[in-house]
Short mmCIF file of N, CA, C and O in Angstrom, two decimals:
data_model
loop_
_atom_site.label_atom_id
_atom_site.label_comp_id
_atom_site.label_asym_id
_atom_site.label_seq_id
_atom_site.Cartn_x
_atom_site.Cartn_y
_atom_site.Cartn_z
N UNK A 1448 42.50 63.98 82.78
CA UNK A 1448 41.40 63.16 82.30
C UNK A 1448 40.11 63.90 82.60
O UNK A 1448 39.96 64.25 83.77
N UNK A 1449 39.10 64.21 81.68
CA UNK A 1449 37.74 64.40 82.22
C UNK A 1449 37.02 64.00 82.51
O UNK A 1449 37.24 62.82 82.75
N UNK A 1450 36.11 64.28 82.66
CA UNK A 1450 35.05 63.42 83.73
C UNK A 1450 34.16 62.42 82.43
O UNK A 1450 33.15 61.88 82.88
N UNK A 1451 34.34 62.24 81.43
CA UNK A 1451 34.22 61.46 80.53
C UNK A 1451 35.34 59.96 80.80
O UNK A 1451 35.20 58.74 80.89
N UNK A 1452 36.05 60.61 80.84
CA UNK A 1452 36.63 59.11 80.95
C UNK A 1452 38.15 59.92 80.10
O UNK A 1452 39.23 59.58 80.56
N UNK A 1453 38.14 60.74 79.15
CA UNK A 1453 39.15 61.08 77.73
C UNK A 1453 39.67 61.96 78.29
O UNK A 1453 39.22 62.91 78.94
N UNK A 1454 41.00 61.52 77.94
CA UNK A 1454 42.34 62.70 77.85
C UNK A 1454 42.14 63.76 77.52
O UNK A 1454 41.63 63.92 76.41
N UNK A 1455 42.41 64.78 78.23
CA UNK A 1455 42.46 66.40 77.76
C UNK A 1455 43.57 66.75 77.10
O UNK A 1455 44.74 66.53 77.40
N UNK A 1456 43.09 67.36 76.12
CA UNK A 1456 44.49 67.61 75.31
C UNK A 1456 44.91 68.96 75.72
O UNK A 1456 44.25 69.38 76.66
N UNK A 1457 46.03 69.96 75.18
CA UNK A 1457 46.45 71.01 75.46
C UNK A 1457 46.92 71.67 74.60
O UNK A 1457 47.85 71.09 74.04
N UNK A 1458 46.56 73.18 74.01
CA UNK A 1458 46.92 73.53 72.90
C UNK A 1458 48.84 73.99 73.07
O UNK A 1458 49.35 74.81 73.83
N UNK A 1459 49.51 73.07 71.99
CA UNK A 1459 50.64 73.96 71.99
C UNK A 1459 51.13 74.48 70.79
O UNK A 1459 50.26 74.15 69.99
N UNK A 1460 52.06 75.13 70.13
CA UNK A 1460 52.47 75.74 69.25
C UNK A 1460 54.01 75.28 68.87
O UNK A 1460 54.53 74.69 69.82
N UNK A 1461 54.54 75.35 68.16
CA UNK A 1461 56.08 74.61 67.61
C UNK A 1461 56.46 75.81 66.27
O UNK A 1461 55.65 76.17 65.41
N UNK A 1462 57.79 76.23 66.40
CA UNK A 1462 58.20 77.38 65.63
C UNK A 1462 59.62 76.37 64.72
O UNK A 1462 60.74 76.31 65.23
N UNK A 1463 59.26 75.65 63.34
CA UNK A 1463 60.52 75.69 62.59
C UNK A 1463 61.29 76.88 62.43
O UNK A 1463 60.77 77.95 62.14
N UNK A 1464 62.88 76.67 62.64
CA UNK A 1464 63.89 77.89 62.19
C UNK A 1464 64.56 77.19 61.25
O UNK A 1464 64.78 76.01 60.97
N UNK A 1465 64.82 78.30 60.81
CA UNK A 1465 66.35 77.76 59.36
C UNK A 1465 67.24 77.87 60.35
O UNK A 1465 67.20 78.07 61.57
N UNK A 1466 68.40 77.59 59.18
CA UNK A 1466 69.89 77.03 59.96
C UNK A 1466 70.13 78.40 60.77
O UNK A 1466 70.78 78.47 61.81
N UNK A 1467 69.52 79.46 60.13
CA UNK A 1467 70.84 80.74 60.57
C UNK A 1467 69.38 81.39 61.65
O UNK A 1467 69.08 82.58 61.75
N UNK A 1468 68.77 80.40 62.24
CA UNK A 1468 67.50 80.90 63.79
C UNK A 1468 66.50 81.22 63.00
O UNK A 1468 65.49 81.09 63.70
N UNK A 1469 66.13 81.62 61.75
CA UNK A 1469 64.90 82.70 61.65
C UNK A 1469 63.95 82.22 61.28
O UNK A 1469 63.94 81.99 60.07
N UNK A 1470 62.79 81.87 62.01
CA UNK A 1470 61.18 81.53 61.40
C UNK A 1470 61.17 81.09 60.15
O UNK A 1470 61.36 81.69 59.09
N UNK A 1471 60.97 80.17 60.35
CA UNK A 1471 60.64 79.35 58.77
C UNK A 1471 59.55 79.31 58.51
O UNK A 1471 59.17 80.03 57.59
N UNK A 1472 58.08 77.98 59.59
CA UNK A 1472 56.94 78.25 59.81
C UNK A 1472 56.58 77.69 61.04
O UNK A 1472 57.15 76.81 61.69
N UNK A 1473 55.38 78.44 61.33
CA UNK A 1473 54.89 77.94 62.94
C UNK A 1473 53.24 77.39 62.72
O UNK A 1473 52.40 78.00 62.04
N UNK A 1474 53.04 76.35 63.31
CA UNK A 1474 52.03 75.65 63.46
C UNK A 1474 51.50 75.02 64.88
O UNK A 1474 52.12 74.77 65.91
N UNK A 1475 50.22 74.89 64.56
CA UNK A 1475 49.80 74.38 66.18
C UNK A 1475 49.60 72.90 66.29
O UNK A 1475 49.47 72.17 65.31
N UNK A 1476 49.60 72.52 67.54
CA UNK A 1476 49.06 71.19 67.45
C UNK A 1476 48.51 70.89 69.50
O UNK A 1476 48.52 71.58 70.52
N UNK A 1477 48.18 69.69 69.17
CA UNK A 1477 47.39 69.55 70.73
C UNK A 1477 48.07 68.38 70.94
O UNK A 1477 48.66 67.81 70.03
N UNK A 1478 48.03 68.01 71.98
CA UNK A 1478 49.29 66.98 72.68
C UNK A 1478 48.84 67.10 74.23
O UNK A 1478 48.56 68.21 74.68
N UNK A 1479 48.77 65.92 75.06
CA UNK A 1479 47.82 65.66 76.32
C UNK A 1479 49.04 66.20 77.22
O UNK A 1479 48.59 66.41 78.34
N UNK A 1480 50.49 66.52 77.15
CA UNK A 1480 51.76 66.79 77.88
C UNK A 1480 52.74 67.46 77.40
O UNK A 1480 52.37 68.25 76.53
N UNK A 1481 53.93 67.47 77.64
CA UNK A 1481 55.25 68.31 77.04
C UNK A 1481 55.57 67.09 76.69
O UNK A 1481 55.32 66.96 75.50
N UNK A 1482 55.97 66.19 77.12
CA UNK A 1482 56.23 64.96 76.35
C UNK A 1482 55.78 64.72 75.38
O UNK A 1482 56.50 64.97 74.41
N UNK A 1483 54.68 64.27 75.16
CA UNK A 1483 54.14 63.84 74.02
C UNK A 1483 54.07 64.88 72.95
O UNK A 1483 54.23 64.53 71.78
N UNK A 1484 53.76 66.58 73.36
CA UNK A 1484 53.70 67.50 72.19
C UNK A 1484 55.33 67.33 71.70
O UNK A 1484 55.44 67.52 70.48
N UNK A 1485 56.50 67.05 72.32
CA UNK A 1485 57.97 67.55 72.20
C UNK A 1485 58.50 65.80 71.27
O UNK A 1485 59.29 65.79 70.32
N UNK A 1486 57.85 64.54 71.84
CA UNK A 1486 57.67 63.65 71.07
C UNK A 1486 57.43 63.73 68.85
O UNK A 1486 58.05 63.50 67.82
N UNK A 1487 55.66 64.37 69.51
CA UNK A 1487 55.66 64.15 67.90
C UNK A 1487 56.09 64.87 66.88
O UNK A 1487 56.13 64.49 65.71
N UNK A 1488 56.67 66.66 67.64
CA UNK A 1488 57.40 67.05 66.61
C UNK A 1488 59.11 66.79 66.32
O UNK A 1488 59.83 67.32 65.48
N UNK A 1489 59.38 65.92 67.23
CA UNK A 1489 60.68 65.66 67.28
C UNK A 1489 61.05 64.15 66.30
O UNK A 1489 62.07 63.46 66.17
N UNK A 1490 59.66 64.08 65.74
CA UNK A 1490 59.36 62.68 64.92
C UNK A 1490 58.86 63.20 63.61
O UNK A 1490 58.86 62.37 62.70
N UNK A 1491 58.47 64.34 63.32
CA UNK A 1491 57.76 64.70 62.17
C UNK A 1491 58.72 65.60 61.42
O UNK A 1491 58.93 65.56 60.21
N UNK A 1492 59.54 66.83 62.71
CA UNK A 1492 60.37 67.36 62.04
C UNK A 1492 61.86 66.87 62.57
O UNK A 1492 62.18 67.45 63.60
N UNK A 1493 62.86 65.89 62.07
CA UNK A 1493 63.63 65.08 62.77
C UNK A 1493 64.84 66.05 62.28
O UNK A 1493 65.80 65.98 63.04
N UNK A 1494 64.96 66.73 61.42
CA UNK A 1494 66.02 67.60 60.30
C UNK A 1494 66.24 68.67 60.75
O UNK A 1494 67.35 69.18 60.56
N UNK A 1495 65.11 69.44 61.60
CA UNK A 1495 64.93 70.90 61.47
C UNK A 1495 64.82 71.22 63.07
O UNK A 1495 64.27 70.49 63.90
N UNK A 1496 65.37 72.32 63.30
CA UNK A 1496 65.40 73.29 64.36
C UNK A 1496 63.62 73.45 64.71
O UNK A 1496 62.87 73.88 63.83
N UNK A 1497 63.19 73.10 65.83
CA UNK A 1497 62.21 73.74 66.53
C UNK A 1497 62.11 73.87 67.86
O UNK A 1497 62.59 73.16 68.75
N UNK A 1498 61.12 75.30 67.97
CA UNK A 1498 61.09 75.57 69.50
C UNK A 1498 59.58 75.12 69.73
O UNK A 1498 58.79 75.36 68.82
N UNK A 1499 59.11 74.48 70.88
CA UNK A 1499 58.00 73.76 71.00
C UNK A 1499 57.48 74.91 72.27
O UNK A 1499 58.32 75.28 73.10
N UNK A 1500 56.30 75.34 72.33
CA UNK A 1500 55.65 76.49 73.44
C UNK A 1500 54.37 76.04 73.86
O UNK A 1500 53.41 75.85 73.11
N UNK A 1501 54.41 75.88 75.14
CA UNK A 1501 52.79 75.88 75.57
C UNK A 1501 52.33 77.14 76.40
O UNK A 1501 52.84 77.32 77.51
N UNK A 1502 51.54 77.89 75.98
CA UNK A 1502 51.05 79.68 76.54
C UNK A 1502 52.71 80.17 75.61
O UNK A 1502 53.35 79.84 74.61
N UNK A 1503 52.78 81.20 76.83
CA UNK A 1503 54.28 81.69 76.69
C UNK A 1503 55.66 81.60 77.64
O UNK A 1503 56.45 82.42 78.11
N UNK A 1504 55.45 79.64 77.64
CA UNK A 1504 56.36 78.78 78.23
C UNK A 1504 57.23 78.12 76.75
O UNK A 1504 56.66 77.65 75.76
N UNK A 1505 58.81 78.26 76.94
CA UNK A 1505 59.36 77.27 76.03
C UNK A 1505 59.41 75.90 76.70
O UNK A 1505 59.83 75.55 77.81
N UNK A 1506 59.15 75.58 76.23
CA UNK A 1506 58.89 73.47 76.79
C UNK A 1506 60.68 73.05 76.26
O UNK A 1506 61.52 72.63 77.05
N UNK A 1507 60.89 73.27 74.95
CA UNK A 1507 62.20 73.16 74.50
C UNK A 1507 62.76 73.18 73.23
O UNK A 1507 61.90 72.91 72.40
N UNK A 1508 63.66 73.35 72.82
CA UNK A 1508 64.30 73.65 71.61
C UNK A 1508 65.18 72.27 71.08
O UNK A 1508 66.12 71.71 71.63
N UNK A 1509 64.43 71.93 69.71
CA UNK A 1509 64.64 70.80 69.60
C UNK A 1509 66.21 70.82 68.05
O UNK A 1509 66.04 71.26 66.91
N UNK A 1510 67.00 70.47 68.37
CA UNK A 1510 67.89 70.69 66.94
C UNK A 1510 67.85 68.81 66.43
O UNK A 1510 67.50 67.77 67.00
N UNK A 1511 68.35 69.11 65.26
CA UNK A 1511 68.81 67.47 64.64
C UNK A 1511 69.72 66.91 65.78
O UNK A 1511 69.71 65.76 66.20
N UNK A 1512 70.79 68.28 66.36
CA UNK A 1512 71.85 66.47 66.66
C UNK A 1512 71.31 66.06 68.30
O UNK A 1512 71.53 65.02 68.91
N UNK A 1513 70.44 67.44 68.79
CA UNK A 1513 70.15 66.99 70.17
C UNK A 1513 68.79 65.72 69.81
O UNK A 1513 68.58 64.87 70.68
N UNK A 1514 67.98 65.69 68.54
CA UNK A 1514 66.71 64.77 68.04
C UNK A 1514 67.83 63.46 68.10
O UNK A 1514 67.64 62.60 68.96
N UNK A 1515 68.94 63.33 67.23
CA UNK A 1515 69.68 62.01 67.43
C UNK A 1515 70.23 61.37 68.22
O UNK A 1515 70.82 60.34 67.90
N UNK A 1516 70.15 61.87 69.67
CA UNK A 1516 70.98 61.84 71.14
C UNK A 1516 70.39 60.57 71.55
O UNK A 1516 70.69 60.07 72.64
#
């Protein structure tokens, strides 16, 4: 939280793969935790393989059947 009162967000990054691993596309997004960044792409891309990164930390690798668990 800052000294405002508002959530700090945190830049992270998320890598779609096709079925057979290889870069599909990578995009950024900001998210206040690993939770919440690993949340909304696990809601936006519910179908598709992604690896979610904050710096050059994997937070986690998200597939369909581990998203349906």
């Amino acid at each position: 939280v800052s000294e405002e009162g508002s959530v700090s967000t945190q830049q992270y990054r998320y890598y779609r793969l096709d079925r057979a691993g290889e870069l599909h596309c990578a995009e950024w997004l900001e998210a206040s935790n690993d939770e919440e960044a690993t949340a909304i792409i696990a809601a936006r891309h519910a179908d598709e393989i992604c690896e979610v990164w904050h710096g050059k930390r994997l937070v986690r690798k998200l597939s369909p059947t581990l998203q349906r668990a």
